[in-house]
Short mmCIF file of C-alpha atoms and ligand atoms in Angstrom, two decimals:
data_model
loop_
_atom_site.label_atom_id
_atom_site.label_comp_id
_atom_site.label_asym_id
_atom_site.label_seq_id
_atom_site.Cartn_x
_atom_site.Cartn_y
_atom_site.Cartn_z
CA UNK A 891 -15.54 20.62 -17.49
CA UNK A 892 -13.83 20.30 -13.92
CA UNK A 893 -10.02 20.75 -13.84
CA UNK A 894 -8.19 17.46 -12.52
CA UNK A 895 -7.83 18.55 -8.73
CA UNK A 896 -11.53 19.61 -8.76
CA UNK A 897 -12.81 15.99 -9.61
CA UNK A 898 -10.97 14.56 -7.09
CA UNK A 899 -12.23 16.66 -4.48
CA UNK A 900 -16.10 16.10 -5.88
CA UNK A 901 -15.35 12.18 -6.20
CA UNK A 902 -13.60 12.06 -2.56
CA UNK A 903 -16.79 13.94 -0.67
CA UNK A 904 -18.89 11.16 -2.35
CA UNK A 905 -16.85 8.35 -0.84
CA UNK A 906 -16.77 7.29 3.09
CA UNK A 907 -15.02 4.54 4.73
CA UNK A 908 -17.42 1.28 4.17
CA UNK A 909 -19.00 0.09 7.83
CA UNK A 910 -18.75 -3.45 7.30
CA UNK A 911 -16.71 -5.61 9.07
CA UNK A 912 -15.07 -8.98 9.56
CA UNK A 913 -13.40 -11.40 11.67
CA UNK A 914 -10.38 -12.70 9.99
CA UNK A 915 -7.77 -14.95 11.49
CA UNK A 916 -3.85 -14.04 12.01
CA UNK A 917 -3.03 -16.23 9.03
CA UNK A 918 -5.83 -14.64 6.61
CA UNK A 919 -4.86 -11.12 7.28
CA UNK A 920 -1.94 -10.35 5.31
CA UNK A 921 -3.55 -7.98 2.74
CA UNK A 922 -6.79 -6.68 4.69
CA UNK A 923 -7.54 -2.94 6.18
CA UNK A 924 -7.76 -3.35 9.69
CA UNK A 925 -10.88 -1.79 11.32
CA UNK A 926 -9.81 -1.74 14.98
CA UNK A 927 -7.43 0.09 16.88
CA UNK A 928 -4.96 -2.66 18.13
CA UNK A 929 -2.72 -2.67 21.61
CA UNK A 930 -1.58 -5.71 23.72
CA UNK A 931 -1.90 -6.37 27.54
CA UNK A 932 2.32 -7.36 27.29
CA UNK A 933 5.18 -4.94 26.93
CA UNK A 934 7.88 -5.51 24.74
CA UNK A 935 10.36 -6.42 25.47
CA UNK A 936 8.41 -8.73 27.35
CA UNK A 937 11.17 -8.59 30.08
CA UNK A 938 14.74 -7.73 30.54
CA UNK A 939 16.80 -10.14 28.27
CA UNK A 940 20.17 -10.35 26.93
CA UNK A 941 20.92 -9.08 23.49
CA UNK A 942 24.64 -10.88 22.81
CA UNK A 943 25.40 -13.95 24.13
CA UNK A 944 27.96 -13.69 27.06
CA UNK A 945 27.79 -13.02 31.14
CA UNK A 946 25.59 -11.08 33.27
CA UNK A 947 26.98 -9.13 35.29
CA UNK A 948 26.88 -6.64 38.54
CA UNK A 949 27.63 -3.12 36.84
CA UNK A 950 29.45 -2.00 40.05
CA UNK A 951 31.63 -5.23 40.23
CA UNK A 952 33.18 -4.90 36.99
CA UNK A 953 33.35 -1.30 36.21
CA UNK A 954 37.02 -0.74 37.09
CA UNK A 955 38.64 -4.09 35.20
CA UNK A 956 41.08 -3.91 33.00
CA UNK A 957 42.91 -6.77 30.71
CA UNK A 958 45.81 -6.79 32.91
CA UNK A 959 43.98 -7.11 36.12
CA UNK A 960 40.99 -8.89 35.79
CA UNK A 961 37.75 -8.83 37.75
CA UNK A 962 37.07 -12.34 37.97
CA UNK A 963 33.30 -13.56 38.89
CA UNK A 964 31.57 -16.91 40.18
CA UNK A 965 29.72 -18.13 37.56
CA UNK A 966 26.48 -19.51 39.21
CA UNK A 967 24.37 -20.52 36.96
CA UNK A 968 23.48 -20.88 33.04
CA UNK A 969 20.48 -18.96 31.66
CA UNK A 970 19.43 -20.21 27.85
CA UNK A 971 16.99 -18.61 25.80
CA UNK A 972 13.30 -19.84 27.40
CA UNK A 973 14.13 -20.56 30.33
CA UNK A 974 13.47 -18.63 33.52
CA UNK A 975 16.49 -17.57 35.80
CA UNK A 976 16.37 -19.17 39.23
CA UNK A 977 19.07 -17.71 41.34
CA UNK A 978 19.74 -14.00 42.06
CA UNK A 979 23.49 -12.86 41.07
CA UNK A 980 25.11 -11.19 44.32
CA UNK A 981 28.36 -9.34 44.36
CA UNK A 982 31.10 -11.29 42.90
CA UNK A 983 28.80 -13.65 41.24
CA UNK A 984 27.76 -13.99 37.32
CA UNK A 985 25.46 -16.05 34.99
CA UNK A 986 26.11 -17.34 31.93
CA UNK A 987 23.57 -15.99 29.55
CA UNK A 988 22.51 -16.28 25.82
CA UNK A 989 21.32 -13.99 23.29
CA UNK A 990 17.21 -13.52 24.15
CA UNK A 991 17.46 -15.16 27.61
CA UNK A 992 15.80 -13.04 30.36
CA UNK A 993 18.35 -11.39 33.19
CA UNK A 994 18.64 -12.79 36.29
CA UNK A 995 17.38 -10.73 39.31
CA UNK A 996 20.58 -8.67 40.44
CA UNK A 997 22.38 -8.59 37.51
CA UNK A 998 22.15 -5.58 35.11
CA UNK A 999 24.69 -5.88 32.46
CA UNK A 1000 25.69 -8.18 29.85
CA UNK A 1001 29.60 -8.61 29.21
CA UNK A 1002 29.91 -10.39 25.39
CA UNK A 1003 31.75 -13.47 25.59
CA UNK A 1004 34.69 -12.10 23.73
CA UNK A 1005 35.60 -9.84 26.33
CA UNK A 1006 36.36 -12.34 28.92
CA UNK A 1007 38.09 -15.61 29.72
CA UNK A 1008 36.64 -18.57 31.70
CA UNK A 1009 38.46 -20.73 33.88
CA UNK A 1010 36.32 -23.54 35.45
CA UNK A 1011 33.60 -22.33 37.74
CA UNK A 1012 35.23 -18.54 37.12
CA UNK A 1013 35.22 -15.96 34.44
CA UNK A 1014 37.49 -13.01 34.18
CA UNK A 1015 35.96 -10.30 32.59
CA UNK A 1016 38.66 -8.39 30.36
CA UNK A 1017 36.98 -5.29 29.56
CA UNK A 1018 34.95 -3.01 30.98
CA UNK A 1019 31.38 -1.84 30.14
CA UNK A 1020 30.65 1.89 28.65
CA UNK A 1021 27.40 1.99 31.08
CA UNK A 1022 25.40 0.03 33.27
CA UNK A 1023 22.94 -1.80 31.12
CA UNK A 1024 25.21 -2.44 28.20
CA UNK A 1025 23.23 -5.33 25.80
CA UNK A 1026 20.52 -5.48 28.08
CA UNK A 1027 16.85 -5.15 26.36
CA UNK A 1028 14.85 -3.43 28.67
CA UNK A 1029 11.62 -4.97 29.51
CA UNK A 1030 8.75 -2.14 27.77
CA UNK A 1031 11.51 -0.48 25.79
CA UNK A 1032 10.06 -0.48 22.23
CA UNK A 1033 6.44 -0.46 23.53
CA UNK A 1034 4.41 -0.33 27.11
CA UNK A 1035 1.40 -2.50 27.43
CA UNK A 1036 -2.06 -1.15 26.59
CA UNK A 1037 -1.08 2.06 24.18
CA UNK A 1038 -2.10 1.56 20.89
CA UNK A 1039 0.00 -0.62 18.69
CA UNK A 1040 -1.41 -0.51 15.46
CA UNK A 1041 -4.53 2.14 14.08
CA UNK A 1042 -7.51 1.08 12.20
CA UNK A 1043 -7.21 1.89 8.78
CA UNK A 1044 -3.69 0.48 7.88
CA UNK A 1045 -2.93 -2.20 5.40
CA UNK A 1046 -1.93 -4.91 6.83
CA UNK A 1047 1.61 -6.23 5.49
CA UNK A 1048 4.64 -8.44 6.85
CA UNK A 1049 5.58 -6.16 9.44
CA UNK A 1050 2.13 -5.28 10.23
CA UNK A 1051 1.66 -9.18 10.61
CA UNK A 1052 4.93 -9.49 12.75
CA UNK A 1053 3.53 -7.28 15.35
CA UNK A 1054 0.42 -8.53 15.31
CA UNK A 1055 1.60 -12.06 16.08
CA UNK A 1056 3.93 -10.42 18.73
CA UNK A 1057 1.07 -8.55 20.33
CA UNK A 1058 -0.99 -12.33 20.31
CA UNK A 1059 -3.77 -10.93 17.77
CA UNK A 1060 -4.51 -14.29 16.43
CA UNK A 1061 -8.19 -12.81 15.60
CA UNK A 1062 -8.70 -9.53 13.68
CA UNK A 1063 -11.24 -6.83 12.64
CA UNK A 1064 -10.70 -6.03 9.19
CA UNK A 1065 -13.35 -4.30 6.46
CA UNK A 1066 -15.27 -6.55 4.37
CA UNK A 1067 -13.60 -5.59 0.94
CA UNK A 1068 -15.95 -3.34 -1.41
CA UNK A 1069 -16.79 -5.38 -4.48
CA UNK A 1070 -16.27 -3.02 -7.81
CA UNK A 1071 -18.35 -4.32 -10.89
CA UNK A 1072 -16.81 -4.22 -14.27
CA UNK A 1073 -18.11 -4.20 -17.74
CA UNK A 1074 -17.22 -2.95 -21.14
CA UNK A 1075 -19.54 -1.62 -23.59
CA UNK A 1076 -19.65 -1.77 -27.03
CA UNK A 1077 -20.47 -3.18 -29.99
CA UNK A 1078 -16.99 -3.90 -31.71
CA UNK A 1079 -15.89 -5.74 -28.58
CA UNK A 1080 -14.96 -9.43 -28.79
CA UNK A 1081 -13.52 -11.70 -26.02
CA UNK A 1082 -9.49 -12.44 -26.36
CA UNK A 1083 -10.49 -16.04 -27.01
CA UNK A 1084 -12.40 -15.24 -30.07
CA UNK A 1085 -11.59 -15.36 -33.77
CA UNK A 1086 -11.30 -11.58 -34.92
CA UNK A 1087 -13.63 -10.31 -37.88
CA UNK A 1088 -12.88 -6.54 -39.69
CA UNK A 1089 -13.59 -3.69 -37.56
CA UNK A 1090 -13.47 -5.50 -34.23
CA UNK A 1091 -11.68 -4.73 -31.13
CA UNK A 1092 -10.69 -7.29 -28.71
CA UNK A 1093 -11.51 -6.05 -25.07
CA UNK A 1094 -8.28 -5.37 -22.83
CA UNK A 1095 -10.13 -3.01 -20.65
CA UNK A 1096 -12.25 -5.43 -18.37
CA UNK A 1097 -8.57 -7.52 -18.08
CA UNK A 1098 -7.25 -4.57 -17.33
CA UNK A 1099 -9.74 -3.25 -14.83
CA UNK A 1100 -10.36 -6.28 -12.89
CA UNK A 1101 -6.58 -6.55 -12.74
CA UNK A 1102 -5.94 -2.91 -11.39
CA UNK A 1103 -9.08 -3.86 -8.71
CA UNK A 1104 -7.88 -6.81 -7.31
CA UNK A 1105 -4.39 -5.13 -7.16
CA UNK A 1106 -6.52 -3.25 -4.46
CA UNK A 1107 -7.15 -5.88 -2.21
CA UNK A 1108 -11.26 -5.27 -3.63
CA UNK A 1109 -13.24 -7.90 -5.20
CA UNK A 1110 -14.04 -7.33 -9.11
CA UNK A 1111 -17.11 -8.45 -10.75
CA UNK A 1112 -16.51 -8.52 -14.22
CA UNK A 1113 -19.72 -8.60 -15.87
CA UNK A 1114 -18.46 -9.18 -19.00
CA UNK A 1115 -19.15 -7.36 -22.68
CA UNK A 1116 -22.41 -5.11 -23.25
CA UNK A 1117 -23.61 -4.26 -26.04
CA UNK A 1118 -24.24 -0.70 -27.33
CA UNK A 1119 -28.22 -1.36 -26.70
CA UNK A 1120 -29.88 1.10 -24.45
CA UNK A 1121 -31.66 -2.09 -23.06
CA UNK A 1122 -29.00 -4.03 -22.22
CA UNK A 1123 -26.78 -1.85 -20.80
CA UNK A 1124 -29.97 -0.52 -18.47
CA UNK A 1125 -30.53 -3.81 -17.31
CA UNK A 1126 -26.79 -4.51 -16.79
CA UNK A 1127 -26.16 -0.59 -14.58
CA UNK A 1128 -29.38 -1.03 -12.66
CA UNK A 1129 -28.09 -5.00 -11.65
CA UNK A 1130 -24.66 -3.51 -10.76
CA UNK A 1131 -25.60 -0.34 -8.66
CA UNK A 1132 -27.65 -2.77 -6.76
CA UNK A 1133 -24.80 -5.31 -6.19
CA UNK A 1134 -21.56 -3.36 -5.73
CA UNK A 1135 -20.55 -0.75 -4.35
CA UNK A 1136 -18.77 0.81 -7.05
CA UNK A 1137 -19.35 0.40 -10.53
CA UNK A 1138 -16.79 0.79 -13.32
CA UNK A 1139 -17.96 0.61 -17.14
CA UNK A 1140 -15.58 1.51 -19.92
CA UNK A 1141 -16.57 3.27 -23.40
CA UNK A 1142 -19.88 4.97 -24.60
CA UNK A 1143 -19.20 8.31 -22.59
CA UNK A 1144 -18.44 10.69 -24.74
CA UNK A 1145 -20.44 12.38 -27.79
CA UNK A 1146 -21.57 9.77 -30.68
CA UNK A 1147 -24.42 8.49 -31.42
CA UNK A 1148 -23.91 5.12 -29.55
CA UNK A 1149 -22.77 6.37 -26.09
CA UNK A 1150 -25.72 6.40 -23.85
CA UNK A 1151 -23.80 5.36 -20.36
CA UNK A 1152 -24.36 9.34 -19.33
CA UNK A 1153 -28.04 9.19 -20.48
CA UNK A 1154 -29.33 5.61 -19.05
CA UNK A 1155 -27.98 6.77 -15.38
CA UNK A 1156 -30.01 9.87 -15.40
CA UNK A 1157 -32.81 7.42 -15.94
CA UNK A 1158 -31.75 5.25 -13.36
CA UNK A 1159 -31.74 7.76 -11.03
CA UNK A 1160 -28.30 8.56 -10.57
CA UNK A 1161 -26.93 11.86 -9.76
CA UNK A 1162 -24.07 13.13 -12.46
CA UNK A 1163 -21.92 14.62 -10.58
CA UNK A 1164 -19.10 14.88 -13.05
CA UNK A 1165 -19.70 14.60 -17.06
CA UNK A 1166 -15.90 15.51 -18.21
CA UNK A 1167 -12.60 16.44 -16.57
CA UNK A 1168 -9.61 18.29 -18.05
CA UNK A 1169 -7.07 15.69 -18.26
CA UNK A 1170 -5.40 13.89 -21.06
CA UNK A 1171 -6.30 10.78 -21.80
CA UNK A 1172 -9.63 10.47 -19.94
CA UNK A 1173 -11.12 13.38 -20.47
CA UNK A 1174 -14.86 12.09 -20.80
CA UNK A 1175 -15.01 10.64 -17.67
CA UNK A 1176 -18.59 10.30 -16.30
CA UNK A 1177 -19.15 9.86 -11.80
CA UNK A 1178 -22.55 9.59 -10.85
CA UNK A 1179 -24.13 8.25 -7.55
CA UNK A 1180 -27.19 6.74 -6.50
CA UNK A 1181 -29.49 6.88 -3.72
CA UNK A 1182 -28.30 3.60 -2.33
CA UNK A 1183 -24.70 5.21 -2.02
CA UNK A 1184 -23.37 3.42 -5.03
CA UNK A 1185 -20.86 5.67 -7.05
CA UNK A 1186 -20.47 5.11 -10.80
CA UNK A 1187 -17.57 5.51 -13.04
CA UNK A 1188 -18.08 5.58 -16.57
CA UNK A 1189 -14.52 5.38 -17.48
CA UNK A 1190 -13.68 6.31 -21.65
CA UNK A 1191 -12.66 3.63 -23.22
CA UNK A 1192 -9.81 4.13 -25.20
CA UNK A 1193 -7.72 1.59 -23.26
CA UNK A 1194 -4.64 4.15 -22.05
CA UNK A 1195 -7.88 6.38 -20.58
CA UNK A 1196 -9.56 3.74 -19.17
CA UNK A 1197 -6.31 3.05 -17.14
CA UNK A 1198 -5.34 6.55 -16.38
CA UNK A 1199 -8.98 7.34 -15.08
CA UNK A 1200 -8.23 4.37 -12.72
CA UNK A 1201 -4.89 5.26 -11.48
CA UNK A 1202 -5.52 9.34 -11.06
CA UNK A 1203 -9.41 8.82 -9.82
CA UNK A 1204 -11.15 5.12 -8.97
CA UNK A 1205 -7.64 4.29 -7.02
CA UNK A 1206 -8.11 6.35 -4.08
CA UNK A 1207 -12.24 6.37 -4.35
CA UNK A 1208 -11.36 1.93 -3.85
CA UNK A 1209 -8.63 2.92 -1.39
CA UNK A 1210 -11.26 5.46 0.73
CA UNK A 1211 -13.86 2.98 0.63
CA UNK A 1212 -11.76 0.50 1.51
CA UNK A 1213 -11.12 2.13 4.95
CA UNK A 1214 -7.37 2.64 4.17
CA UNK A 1215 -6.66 6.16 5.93
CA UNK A 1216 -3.64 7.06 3.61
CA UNK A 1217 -5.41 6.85 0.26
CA UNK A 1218 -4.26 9.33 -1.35
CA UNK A 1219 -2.14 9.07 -4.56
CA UNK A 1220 1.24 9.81 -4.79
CA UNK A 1221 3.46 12.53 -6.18
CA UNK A 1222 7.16 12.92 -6.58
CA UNK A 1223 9.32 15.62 -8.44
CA UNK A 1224 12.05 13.84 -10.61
CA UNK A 1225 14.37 14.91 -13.17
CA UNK A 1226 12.85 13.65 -16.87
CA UNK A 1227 15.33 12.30 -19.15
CA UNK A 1228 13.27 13.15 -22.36
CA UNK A 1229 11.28 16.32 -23.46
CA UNK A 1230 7.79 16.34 -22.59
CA UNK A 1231 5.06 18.21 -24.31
CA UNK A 1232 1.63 19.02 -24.20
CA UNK A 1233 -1.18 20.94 -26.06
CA UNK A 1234 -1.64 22.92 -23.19
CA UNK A 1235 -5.13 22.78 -22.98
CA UNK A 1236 -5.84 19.76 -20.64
CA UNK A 1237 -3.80 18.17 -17.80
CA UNK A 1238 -1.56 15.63 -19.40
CA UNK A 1239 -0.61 12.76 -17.95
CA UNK A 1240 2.35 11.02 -19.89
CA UNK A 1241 3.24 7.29 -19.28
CA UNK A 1242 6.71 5.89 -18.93
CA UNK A 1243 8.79 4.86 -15.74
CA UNK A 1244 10.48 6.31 -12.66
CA UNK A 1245 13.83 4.85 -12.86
CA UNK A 1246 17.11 4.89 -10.49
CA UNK A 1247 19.99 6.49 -12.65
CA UNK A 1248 23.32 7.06 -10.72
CA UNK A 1249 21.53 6.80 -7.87
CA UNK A 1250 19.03 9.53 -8.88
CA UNK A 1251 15.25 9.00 -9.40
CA UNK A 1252 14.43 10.06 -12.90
CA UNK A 1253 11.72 10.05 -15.49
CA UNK A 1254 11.78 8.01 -18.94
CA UNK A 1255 9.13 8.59 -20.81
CA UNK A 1256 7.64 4.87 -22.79
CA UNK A 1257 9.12 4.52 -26.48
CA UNK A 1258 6.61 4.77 -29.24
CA UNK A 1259 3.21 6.45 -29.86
CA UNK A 1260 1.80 8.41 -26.80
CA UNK A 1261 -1.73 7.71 -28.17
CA UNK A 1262 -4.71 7.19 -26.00
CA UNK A 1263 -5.71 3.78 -28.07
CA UNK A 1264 -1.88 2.77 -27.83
CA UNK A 1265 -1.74 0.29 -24.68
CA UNK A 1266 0.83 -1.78 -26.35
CA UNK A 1267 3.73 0.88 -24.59
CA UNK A 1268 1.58 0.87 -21.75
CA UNK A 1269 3.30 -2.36 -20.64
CA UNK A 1270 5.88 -1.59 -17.58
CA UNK A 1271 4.42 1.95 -16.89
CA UNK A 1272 5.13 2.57 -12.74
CA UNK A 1273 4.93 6.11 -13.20
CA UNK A 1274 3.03 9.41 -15.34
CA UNK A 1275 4.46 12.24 -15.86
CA UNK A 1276 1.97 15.42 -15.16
CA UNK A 1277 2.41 18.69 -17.82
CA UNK A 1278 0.18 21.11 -15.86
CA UNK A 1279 -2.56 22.70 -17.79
CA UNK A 1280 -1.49 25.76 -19.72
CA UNK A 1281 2.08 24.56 -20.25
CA UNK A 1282 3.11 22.85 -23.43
CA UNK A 1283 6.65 21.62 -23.19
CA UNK A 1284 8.90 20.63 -20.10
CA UNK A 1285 12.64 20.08 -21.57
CA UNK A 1286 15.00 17.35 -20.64
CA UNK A 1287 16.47 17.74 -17.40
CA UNK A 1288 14.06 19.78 -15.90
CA UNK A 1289 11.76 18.32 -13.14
CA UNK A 1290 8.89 17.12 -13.51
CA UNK A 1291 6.20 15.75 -11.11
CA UNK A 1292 5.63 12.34 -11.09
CA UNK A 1293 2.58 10.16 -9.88
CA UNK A 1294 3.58 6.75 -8.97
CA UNK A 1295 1.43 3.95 -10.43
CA UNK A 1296 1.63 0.60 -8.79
N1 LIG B 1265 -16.34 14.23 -31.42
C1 LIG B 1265 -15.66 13.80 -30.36
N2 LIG B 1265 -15.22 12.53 -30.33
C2 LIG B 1265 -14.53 12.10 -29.28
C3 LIG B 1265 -14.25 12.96 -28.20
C4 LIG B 1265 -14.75 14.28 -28.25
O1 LIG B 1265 -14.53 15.08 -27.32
N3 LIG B 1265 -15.46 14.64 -29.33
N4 LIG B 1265 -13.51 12.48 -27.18
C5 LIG B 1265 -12.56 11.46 -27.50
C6 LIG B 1265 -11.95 10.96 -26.30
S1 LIG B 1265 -10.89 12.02 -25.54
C7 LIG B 1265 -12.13 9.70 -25.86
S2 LIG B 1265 -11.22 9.15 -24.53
C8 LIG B 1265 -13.06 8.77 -26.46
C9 LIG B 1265 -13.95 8.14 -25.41
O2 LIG B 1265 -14.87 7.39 -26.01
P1 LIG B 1265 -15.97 6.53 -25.28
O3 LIG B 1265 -15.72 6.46 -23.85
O4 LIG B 1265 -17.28 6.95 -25.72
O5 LIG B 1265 -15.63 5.08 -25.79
P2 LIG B 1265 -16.01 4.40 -27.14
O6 LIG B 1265 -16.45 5.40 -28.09
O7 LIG B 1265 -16.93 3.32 -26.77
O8 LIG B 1265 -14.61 3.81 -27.52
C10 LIG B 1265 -13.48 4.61 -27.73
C11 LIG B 1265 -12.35 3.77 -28.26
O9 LIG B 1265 -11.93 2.81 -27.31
C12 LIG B 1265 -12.03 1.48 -27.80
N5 LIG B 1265 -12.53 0.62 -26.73
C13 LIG B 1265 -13.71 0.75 -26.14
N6 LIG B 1265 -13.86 -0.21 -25.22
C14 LIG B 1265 -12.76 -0.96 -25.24
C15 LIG B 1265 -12.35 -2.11 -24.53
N7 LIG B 1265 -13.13 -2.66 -23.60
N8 LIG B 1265 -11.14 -2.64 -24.78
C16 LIG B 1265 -10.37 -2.07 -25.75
N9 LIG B 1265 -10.70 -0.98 -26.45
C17 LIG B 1265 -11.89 -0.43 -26.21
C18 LIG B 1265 -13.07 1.61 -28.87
O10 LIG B 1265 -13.03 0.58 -29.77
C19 LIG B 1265 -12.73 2.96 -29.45
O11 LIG B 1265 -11.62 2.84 -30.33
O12 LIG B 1265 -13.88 9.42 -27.40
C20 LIG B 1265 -13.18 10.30 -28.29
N10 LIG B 1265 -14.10 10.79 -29.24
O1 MOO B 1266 -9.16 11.85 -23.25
MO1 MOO B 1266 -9.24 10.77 -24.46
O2 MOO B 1266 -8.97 9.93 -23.13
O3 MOO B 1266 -7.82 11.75 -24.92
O4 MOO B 1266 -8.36 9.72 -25.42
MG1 MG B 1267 -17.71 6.84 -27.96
#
C-alpha cells in the first residue's frame, strides 16, 4: 500500500501536459488554459496620458506658486479623452486636459482642477506640484512592448481576459480540454429518476463526478451505470480507454467477490500502477495506464471516497493534463474549532469547512456521522482536514492543515 504523498508522485510522473491545441476567440476564452506565451507589439500605457482631470502643465513654470501669488498660464487648447493633442505647450502656456487624454508635447505635469482657478483664456494654478510628472501615466510604465505578457499554462479568468483584450489578442491558443469518462459500477445502482426497490442504492457518484470534472474546465463522459458483469464492464473500460483520456469508474475495487475493475484492466492491458493507498476514505483506490497513454482511476465507491479520491488525486492529474502549470493542490494550516481524531493507521482526511472567525481562518469540522457512505454532510465541504498517519487525535485549537476543496 503506498502512503498518500507516494501516489501522488507515481500518478503525477504518469501525467504530461496534453499537445493538442485550439484556436479560440477573445470572447470564448474565459475558462480555457492558454497554450502560448502571449506579449503585444504596444506598450502600456500606450502613451503619456493624464490620470485626473485638470491642466497640463510646464513643471518648471509652476514649481514656485503659491495660493497667494499665483502662476497664472495661457490656456491654449482643450485635450479630451481620444483625441490627439495638436499644439505643443511653451513656457507660460497650458492645456486643459481630462482624465485618460494623452499629454501634449511640452507639457509634463498634470495640475488637478481643484488646485487652480480659471479666469477666461487664463488659469492660475494655486498649488504647487511634489515632482515633475505628478498624474502623468507614463507611456510603457506597467509594461514595454514585446516582453511576455501572459505564460502558457495559465487559466484564463477576468483579468486574464482584460489584458488580453488590452494587448488586442482577439484570437487565442488554448488546449483542447481532456475529456474524462465516467461510469459507476454495480449492481444495486439505480438512476435518481427511478422508483427504489429493497437493497438498492441510487447512484450520486457519476452526478458527483461529472460535476467535480466539469468544475475543471474538462469535458465528462458519463457513461452511465455498469453492471457488476465481467462482460460488460470489459466492453465498457476497453470503449473508454480508447475515447478519453482519463477514465474514472467508481466501486468494485476492493476485495469481494463482485469487484473485478482491478482484474479486467490487467486483461486489457493496463499497467497497475497503484492497487491501494493509505488514506481514509479511499483507501482502495486502483491507477492503471495503458499503452495509448490513457490513465485509469478506479475510484471506491463509497460516495465520500469517491469524492475524496477526486479532490486529493484525479484533481491535479485533470489539472496537469490540462496544461495548467500550477496544478498542484492546496494546503493551509488553520486553527480547528473541534477535536479531530483518527485511528492512526491511514492518512485521514476529515470533511467540514474553512471558515473566517474574527477575522481568523479556522477549521469546522461537518456535523453528523464522519462515515465514508455518509455524503448527506458532505454538502458545503470547501475544505479537509488532514490527521497525518500515526497520529490519532488533534485537540481543539491546535492547527491543523487544511486542503482546500473547490
Ligand atoms: N473486507 C473488506 N471490505 C472492504 C474493504 C476492505 O479493505 N476489506 N474496504 C472498504 C473500503 S475502505 C471501501 S472504500 C469500499 C470500496 O468498495 P468498492 O470500491 O469495491 O465499491 P463497492 O463495493 O462497489 O461499493 C461500496 C459502497 O459504495 C456504494 N456505492 C457504490 N457505487 C455507488 C454510486 N455510484 N453511488 C452511490 N453509492 C455507491 C455501494 O453501494 C457500497 O455501499 O470497500 C470496503 N470494503
Ligand atoms: O477507504 Mo474507504 O474509502 O474508508 O471507505
Ligand atoms: Mg466492493
Amino acid at each position: 500500500m503506498y502512503s498518500v504523498k507516494e501516489a501522488e508522485s507515481i500518478i503525477l510522473t504518469q501525467i504530461q501536459p496534453r499537445q493538442e491545441t485550439e484556436k479560440v476567440s477573445l470572447e470564448a476564452a474565459f475558462g480555457r488554459i492558454l497554450a502560448e506565451d502571449i506579449s503585444s507589439d504596444l506598450d502600456f500605457p500606450y502613451w503619456d496620458n493624464s490620470a485626473m482631470d485638470g491642466y497640463a502643465v510646464r513643471y518648471e513654470d509652476v514649481k514656485d506658486t503659491n495660493p497667494e501669488n499665483p502662476v497664472t498660464l495661457k490656456i491654449i487648447a482643450e485635450i479630451p479623452a481620444g483625441k490627439a493633442p495638436e499644439k505643443i505647450i511653451q513656457p507660460g502656456e497650458t492645456a486643459r486636459i481630462f482624465t485618460g487624454a494623452m499629454l501634449p508635447a511640452g507639457s509634463d505635469t498634470i495640475i488637478m482642477q481643484e488646485n487652480t482657478n480659471k479666469k477666461g483664456e487664463r488659469v492660475a494654478i494655486l498649488i504647487p506640484p511634489e515632482k515633475i510628472g505628478l498624474f502623468v501615466r507614463q507611456r510603457g510604465t506597467f509594461y514595454q512592448a514585446g516582453n511576455t505578457l501572459l505564460k502558457a499554462g495559465i487559466a484564463l479568468n477576468s483579468p486574464e481576459i482584460a489584458v488580453l483584450a488590452t494587448a488586442q489578442a482577439t484570437e487565442l491558443t488554448v488546449f483542447s480540454r481532456p475529456k474524462v469518462a465516467i461510469f459507476s459500477t454495480g449492481d444495486e445502482l439505480i438512476n435518481p429518476d427511478e422508483t427504489l426497490q429493497k437493497g438498492q442504492i441510487i447512484d450520486s457518484n457519476r452526478y458527483a463526478l461529472t460535476a467535480f470534472v466539469a468544475s475543471l474546465g474538462a469535458i465528462p463522459r458519463p457513461l452511465g451505470i455498469i453492471k457488476d458483469s465481467p462482460e460488460l464492464l470489459r466492453e465498457t473500460i476497453r470503449k473508454a480507454i480508447n475515447s478519453s483520456a482519463i477514465v474514472l469508474s467508481t466501486g468494485g475495487v476492493s476485495v469481494g467477490d463482485y469487484d473485478y475493475i482491478e482484474g479486467i484492466l490487467g486483461e486489457l492491458g493496463g499497467k497497475i500502477l497503484i492497487g491501494s493507498v493509505a488514506i481514509q476514505p479511499g483507501k482502495p483506490l486502483t491507477v492503471a495506464t495503458f499503452p495509448n497513454g490513457c490513465v485509469y482511476f478506479g475510484i471506491p465507491g463509497n460516495p465520500v471516497s469517491a469524492l475524496v479520491s477526486c479532490w486529493r488525486f484525479v484533481q491535479m492529474a485533470i489539472k496537469k493534463l490540462s496544461g495548467l502549470t500550477d496544478y498542484q493542490n492546496k494546503f493551509l494550516r488553520v486553527v480547528t474549532r473541534d477535536t479531530l481524531k483518527s485511528q492512526g493507521q491511514r492518512e485521514v482526511y476529515l470533511w467540514g469547512k474553512i471558515e473566517i472567525i474574527e477575522g481568523v481562518y479556522q477549521f469546522q469540522l461537518a456535523s453528523g456521522q464522519h462515515n465514508s457512505a455518509n455524503l448527506i454532510n458532505l454538502a458545503g465541504t470547501n475544505a479537509l482536514a488532514i490527521i497525518p498517519q500515526g497520529k490519532t487525535t488533534i485537540q481543539a485549537g491546535e492547527t491543523v492543515e487544511v486542503m482546500i476543496v473547490s
